[in-house]
């Protein structure tokens, strides 16, 4: 199948799963098709998919990744020993693991085409990621605690693993507990990563988007926690601070290059 044929096949399969959407026409425009496909993947509840669907989906997502291009960790220059700063799309970074800023349900963002990193990671990993997360949560039997971490495979992402952590949600003035919980997110991910032998990990800006943690203070906590962890544990794990916005790049660059 061509990429267009795969996309249309996947859309039709996903529409057939949803009785209220079955008669929805497939748009002729490629951009609208992509938007519809992503929306249908976003709202799909965790459930098994046929082998034919998964084959077509995996081929489609890998071709999309190839078109976007993959950034290799080996192509990046460290800011200091073992620490990197990279501005770009974390779903295109090839390293051992990336960190997902998850919600307490842990099965991804269900808002169609939402711009959060949780939505992006689940979209481009494929429907298998939501299934694995749902299995973890079913076994756990409760919502994920803030400041903890879970690990899954990465499926169609160029990394090997995804570490999922729930950051604090800020609804009023920032508190010391909020800061402690955010630091726990970074430490929990690092501890879990080293337990399974991960040698490189890319952190997104946890809690600074939809969870409203102030960007500058979040970056200070992130950098301090990572540096302290590496020293205290004599860790050689490579850490990439991944940012998407210019403002975050400037904040992290200033922190990481300060004496």
CSV table of C-alpha atoms in Angstrom, one decimal:
chain,number,residue,atom,x,y,z
A,1,UNK,CA,0.0,0.0,0.0
A,2,UNK,CA,1.0,3.6,-0.5
A,3,UNK,CA,1.0,6.0,2.4
A,4,UNK,CA,-2.3,7.4,1.3
A,5,UNK,CA,-3.8,4.0,1.0
A,6,UNK,CA,-2.6,3.1,4.4
A,7,UNK,CA,-4.1,6.3,5.9
A,8,UNK,CA,-7.5,5.7,4.3
A,9,UNK,CA,-7.5,2.0,5.4
A,10,UNK,CA,-6.7,3.0,9.0
A,11,UNK,CA,-9.4,5.7,9.0
A,12,UNK,CA,-12.0,3.3,7.7
A,13,UNK,CA,-11.1,0.6,10.2
A,14,UNK,CA,-11.2,3.1,13.1
A,15,UNK,CA,-14.6,4.5,11.9
A,16,UNK,CA,-16.0,1.0,11.7
A,17,UNK,CA,-15.2,0.6,15.5
A,18,UNK,CA,-17.4,3.6,16.3
A,19,UNK,CA,-21.1,3.2,15.5
A,20,UNK,CA,-21.7,7.0,15.7
A,21,UNK,CA,-18.9,7.7,13.2
A,22,UNK,CA,-19.4,4.8,10.7
A,23,UNK,CA,-21.1,7.0,8.1
A,24,UNK,CA,-18.6,9.8,8.4
A,25,UNK,CA,-17.0,10.4,4.9
A,26,UNK,CA,-13.3,10.2,4.4
A,27,UNK,CA,-12.0,13.6,3.4
A,28,UNK,CA,-10.3,13.9,0.0
A,29,UNK,CA,-7.7,16.4,1.3
A,30,UNK,CA,-4.5,14.7,2.7
A,31,UNK,CA,-4.2,17.2,5.6
A,32,UNK,CA,-7.8,16.6,6.6
A,33,UNK,CA,-7.2,12.9,6.4
A,34,UNK,CA,-4.2,13.1,8.7
A,35,UNK,CA,-6.2,15.2,11.2
A,36,UNK,CA,-9.1,12.8,11.1
A,37,UNK,CA,-6.8,9.8,11.6
A,38,UNK,CA,-5.1,11.4,14.6
A,39,UNK,CA,-8.4,12.3,16.1
A,40,UNK,CA,-9.7,8.8,15.8
A,41,UNK,CA,-6.6,7.4,17.3
A,42,UNK,CA,-6.8,9.9,20.2
A,43,UNK,CA,-10.4,9.0,21.1
A,44,UNK,CA,-10.0,5.3,20.7
A,45,UNK,CA,-10.3,3.5,24.0
A,46,UNK,CA,-7.7,0.8,24.9
A,47,UNK,CA,-8.6,-2.4,23.1
A,48,UNK,CA,-7.1,-5.1,20.9
A,49,UNK,CA,-6.5,-4.3,17.2
A,50,UNK,CA,-6.2,-6.8,14.3
A,51,UNK,CA,-2.9,-7.9,13.0
A,52,UNK,CA,-3.7,-6.2,9.6
A,53,UNK,CA,-4.5,-2.9,11.3
A,54,UNK,CA,-1.3,-3.0,13.4
A,55,UNK,CA,0.8,-3.8,10.4
A,56,UNK,CA,-0.7,-0.9,8.4
A,57,UNK,CA,-0.5,1.4,11.3
A,58,UNK,CA,3.2,0.6,12.0
A,59,UNK,CA,4.2,1.0,8.4
A,60,UNK,CA,2.3,4.3,8.2
A,61,UNK,CA,3.8,5.8,11.4
A,62,UNK,CA,7.3,4.7,10.5
A,63,UNK,CA,7.0,6.4,7.1
A,64,UNK,CA,5.7,9.5,8.7
A,65,UNK,CA,8.7,9.5,11.1
A,66,UNK,CA,11.0,9.0,8.1
A,67,UNK,CA,9.5,12.0,6.4
A,68,UNK,CA,9.9,14.2,9.6
A,69,UNK,CA,13.4,12.9,10.1
A,70,UNK,CA,15.1,11.4,13.1
A,71,UNK,CA,17.6,13.2,15.4
A,72,UNK,CA,20.3,10.9,16.7
A,73,UNK,CA,21.7,11.5,20.2
A,74,UNK,CA,25.1,11.0,18.8
A,75,UNK,CA,24.7,14.1,16.6
A,76,UNK,CA,24.1,16.4,19.6
A,77,UNK,CA,26.8,18.2,21.5
A,78,UNK,CA,26.7,18.1,25.3
A,79,UNK,CA,26.5,21.3,27.3
A,80,UNK,CA,28.5,19.7,30.0
A,81,UNK,CA,29.6,16.1,30.7
A,82,UNK,CA,26.6,13.8,30.1
A,83,UNK,CA,24.0,16.7,29.9
A,84,UNK,CA,22.5,18.0,26.6
A,85,UNK,CA,20.0,20.7,25.6
A,86,UNK,CA,17.9,20.0,22.5
A,87,UNK,CA,15.1,22.0,21.0
A,88,UNK,CA,12.8,19.8,18.8
A,89,UNK,CA,10.1,17.3,18.5
A,90,UNK,CA,10.8,14.6,21.2
A,91,UNK,CA,8.9,12.0,19.1
A,92,UNK,CA,11.7,12.2,16.6
A,93,UNK,CA,14.7,11.8,19.0
A,94,UNK,CA,16.6,8.5,19.0
A,95,UNK,CA,17.9,7.8,22.4
A,96,UNK,CA,17.2,5.0,24.9
A,97,UNK,CA,14.1,6.6,26.6
A,98,UNK,CA,12.0,9.7,26.5
A,99,UNK,CA,9.8,11.0,29.3
A,100,UNK,CA,6.1,11.6,28.8
A,101,UNK,CA,4.3,14.1,31.0
A,102,UNK,CA,1.3,11.9,31.7
A,103,UNK,CA,-2.0,12.5,33.5
A,104,UNK,CA,-3.1,10.4,36.5
A,105,UNK,CA,-5.1,8.0,34.2
A,106,UNK,CA,-1.9,7.2,32.4
A,107,UNK,CA,-3.5,6.1,29.2
A,108,UNK,CA,-2.9,9.3,27.2
A,109,UNK,CA,-4.8,12.4,26.1
A,110,UNK,CA,-8.2,11.7,24.6
A,111,UNK,CA,-8.7,15.2,23.2
A,112,UNK,CA,-8.6,15.0,19.4
A,113,UNK,CA,-5.4,16.6,18.0
A,114,UNK,CA,-4.5,18.2,21.3
A,115,UNK,CA,-1.1,19.8,21.4
A,116,UNK,CA,0.1,18.3,24.7
A,117,UNK,CA,3.1,16.0,24.7
A,118,UNK,CA,1.0,13.2,26.1
A,119,UNK,CA,-1.1,13.3,23.0
A,120,UNK,CA,1.8,13.5,20.6
A,121,UNK,CA,3.7,10.6,22.1
A,122,UNK,CA,0.6,8.3,22.1
A,123,UNK,CA,-0.3,9.4,18.6
A,124,UNK,CA,3.1,8.6,17.0
A,125,UNK,CA,3.8,5.5,19.2
A,126,UNK,CA,0.6,3.9,18.0
A,127,UNK,CA,-2.4,2.3,19.7
A,128,UNK,CA,-0.3,-0.4,21.3
A,129,UNK,CA,1.1,2.2,23.8
A,130,UNK,CA,-2.4,3.0,25.2
A,131,UNK,CA,-3.1,-0.7,25.5
A,132,UNK,CA,0.1,-1.3,27.5
A,133,UNK,CA,-0.6,1.7,29.8
A,134,UNK,CA,-4.1,0.5,30.4
A,135,UNK,CA,-2.8,-3.0,31.3
A,136,UNK,CA,-0.4,-1.4,33.8
A,137,UNK,CA,-3.2,0.7,35.3
A,138,UNK,CA,-5.6,-2.3,35.5
A,139,UNK,CA,-3.0,-4.3,37.4
A,140,UNK,CA,-2.3,-1.3,39.7
A,141,UNK,CA,-6.0,-0.7,40.4
A,142,UNK,CA,-5.7,3.0,41.1
A,143,UNK,CA,-4.7,6.3,39.5
A,144,UNK,CA,-1.0,7.0,39.2
A,145,UNK,CA,0.5,9.0,42.0
A,146,UNK,CA,2.2,12.4,41.3
A,147,UNK,CA,6.0,12.2,41.3
A,148,UNK,CA,6.2,8.5,40.4
A,149,UNK,CA,7.2,6.8,37.1
A,150,UNK,CA,6.2,3.9,35.0
A,151,UNK,CA,8.0,2.4,31.9
A,152,UNK,CA,6.6,1.0,28.6
A,153,UNK,CA,7.9,0.1,25.2
A,154,UNK,CA,8.0,2.9,22.7
A,155,UNK,CA,6.6,1.0,19.7
A,156,UNK,CA,6.9,3.2,16.6
A,157,UNK,CA,8.9,6.0,18.2
A,158,UNK,CA,12.6,6.0,17.5
A,159,UNK,CA,13.5,5.6,21.2
A,160,UNK,CA,13.3,2.2,22.9
A,161,UNK,CA,11.2,3.1,26.0
A,162,UNK,CA,8.8,5.7,27.3
A,163,UNK,CA,8.9,6.7,30.9
A,164,UNK,CA,5.6,8.1,32.1
A,165,UNK,CA,5.4,10.5,35.1
A,166,UNK,CA,2.6,12.6,36.5
A,167,UNK,CA,3.7,16.1,37.5
A,168,UNK,CA,2.0,18.4,40.0
A,169,UNK,CA,-1.0,20.5,38.7
A,170,UNK,CA,-0.7,24.1,39.8
A,171,UNK,CA,-4.1,25.8,40.5
A,172,UNK,CA,-2.9,28.6,42.8
A,173,UNK,CA,0.3,29.9,44.3
A,174,UNK,CA,3.3,27.6,43.9
A,175,UNK,CA,4.0,25.6,47.1
A,176,UNK,CA,7.0,23.8,48.5
A,177,UNK,CA,5.1,20.5,48.1
A,178,UNK,CA,4.6,21.3,44.4
A,179,UNK,CA,8.3,21.8,44.0
A,180,UNK,CA,9.1,18.6,45.9
A,181,UNK,CA,6.7,16.6,43.7
A,182,UNK,CA,8.2,17.9,40.5
A,183,UNK,CA,11.7,17.0,41.7
A,184,UNK,CA,10.4,13.5,42.5
A,185,UNK,CA,9.2,13.2,38.9
A,186,UNK,CA,12.8,13.6,37.6
A,187,UNK,CA,14.4,11.5,40.3
A,188,UNK,CA,11.8,8.7,39.9
A,189,UNK,CA,12.5,8.6,36.1
A,190,UNK,CA,16.2,8.5,36.6
A,191,UNK,CA,16.0,5.7,39.2
A,192,UNK,CA,13.7,3.6,37.1
A,193,UNK,CA,15.8,4.2,34.0
A,194,UNK,CA,19.0,3.0,35.7
A,195,UNK,CA,17.2,0.0,37.1
A,196,UNK,CA,16.5,-1.3,33.6
A,197,UNK,CA,19.8,-0.3,32.1
A,198,UNK,CA,18.9,2.8,30.2
A,199,UNK,CA,21.9,4.8,29.2
A,200,UNK,CA,20.3,8.0,27.9
A,201,UNK,CA,17.0,9.7,28.7
A,202,UNK,CA,15.3,12.8,27.3
A,203,UNK,CA,13.1,14.9,29.6
A,204,UNK,CA,10.4,17.1,28.4
A,205,UNK,CA,9.4,20.2,30.4
A,206,UNK,CA,7.2,18.3,33.0
A,207,UNK,CA,4.2,20.2,34.3
A,208,UNK,CA,4.8,23.4,32.5
A,209,UNK,CA,2.1,23.1,29.9
A,210,UNK,CA,-1.4,22.2,30.8
A,211,UNK,CA,-0.4,21.8,34.4
A,212,UNK,CA,0.7,25.4,34.7
A,213,UNK,CA,4.0,25.0,36.6
A,214,UNK,CA,6.0,28.2,36.1
A,215,UNK,CA,8.6,27.5,33.4
A,216,UNK,CA,11.6,29.2,35.0
A,217,UNK,CA,11.1,27.5,38.4
A,218,UNK,CA,10.4,24.1,36.8
A,219,UNK,CA,13.6,24.4,34.8
A,220,UNK,CA,15.6,25.3,37.9
A,221,UNK,CA,14.2,22.2,39.7
A,222,UNK,CA,14.8,20.0,36.7
A,223,UNK,CA,18.5,21.0,36.3
A,224,UNK,CA,19.2,20.9,40.0
A,225,UNK,CA,17.6,17.5,40.5
A,226,UNK,CA,19.4,15.9,37.6
A,227,UNK,CA,22.8,17.3,38.6
A,228,UNK,CA,22.3,16.2,42.2
A,229,UNK,CA,21.3,12.7,41.1
A,230,UNK,CA,24.2,12.3,38.9
A,231,UNK,CA,26.7,13.3,41.6
A,232,UNK,CA,25.0,11.4,44.5
A,233,UNK,CA,24.8,8.2,42.5
A,234,UNK,CA,28.0,8.5,40.4
A,235,UNK,CA,25.6,8.1,37.5
A,236,UNK,CA,26.8,8.1,33.9
A,237,UNK,CA,23.4,8.2,32.3
A,238,UNK,CA,23.1,10.8,29.6
A,239,UNK,CA,20.4,13.3,30.1
A,240,UNK,CA,18.8,15.4,27.4
A,241,UNK,CA,16.7,18.4,28.4
A,242,UNK,CA,14.2,18.6,25.5
A,243,UNK,CA,12.4,21.9,24.9
A,244,UNK,CA,10.0,22.9,22.2
A,245,UNK,CA,9.4,26.6,22.8
A,246,UNK,CA,12.1,29.3,22.4
A,247,UNK,CA,11.4,30.7,25.9
A,248,UNK,CA,12.2,27.3,27.5
A,249,UNK,CA,15.4,27.0,25.4
A,250,UNK,CA,16.6,30.3,26.7
A,251,UNK,CA,15.8,29.4,30.3
A,252,UNK,CA,17.6,26.1,30.1
A,253,UNK,CA,20.6,27.5,28.2
A,254,UNK,CA,21.1,30.1,30.8
A,255,UNK,CA,20.9,27.6,33.7
A,256,UNK,CA,23.1,25.0,32.1
A,257,UNK,CA,25.8,27.4,31.0
A,258,UNK,CA,25.9,29.3,34.3
A,259,UNK,CA,29.0,28.7,36.5
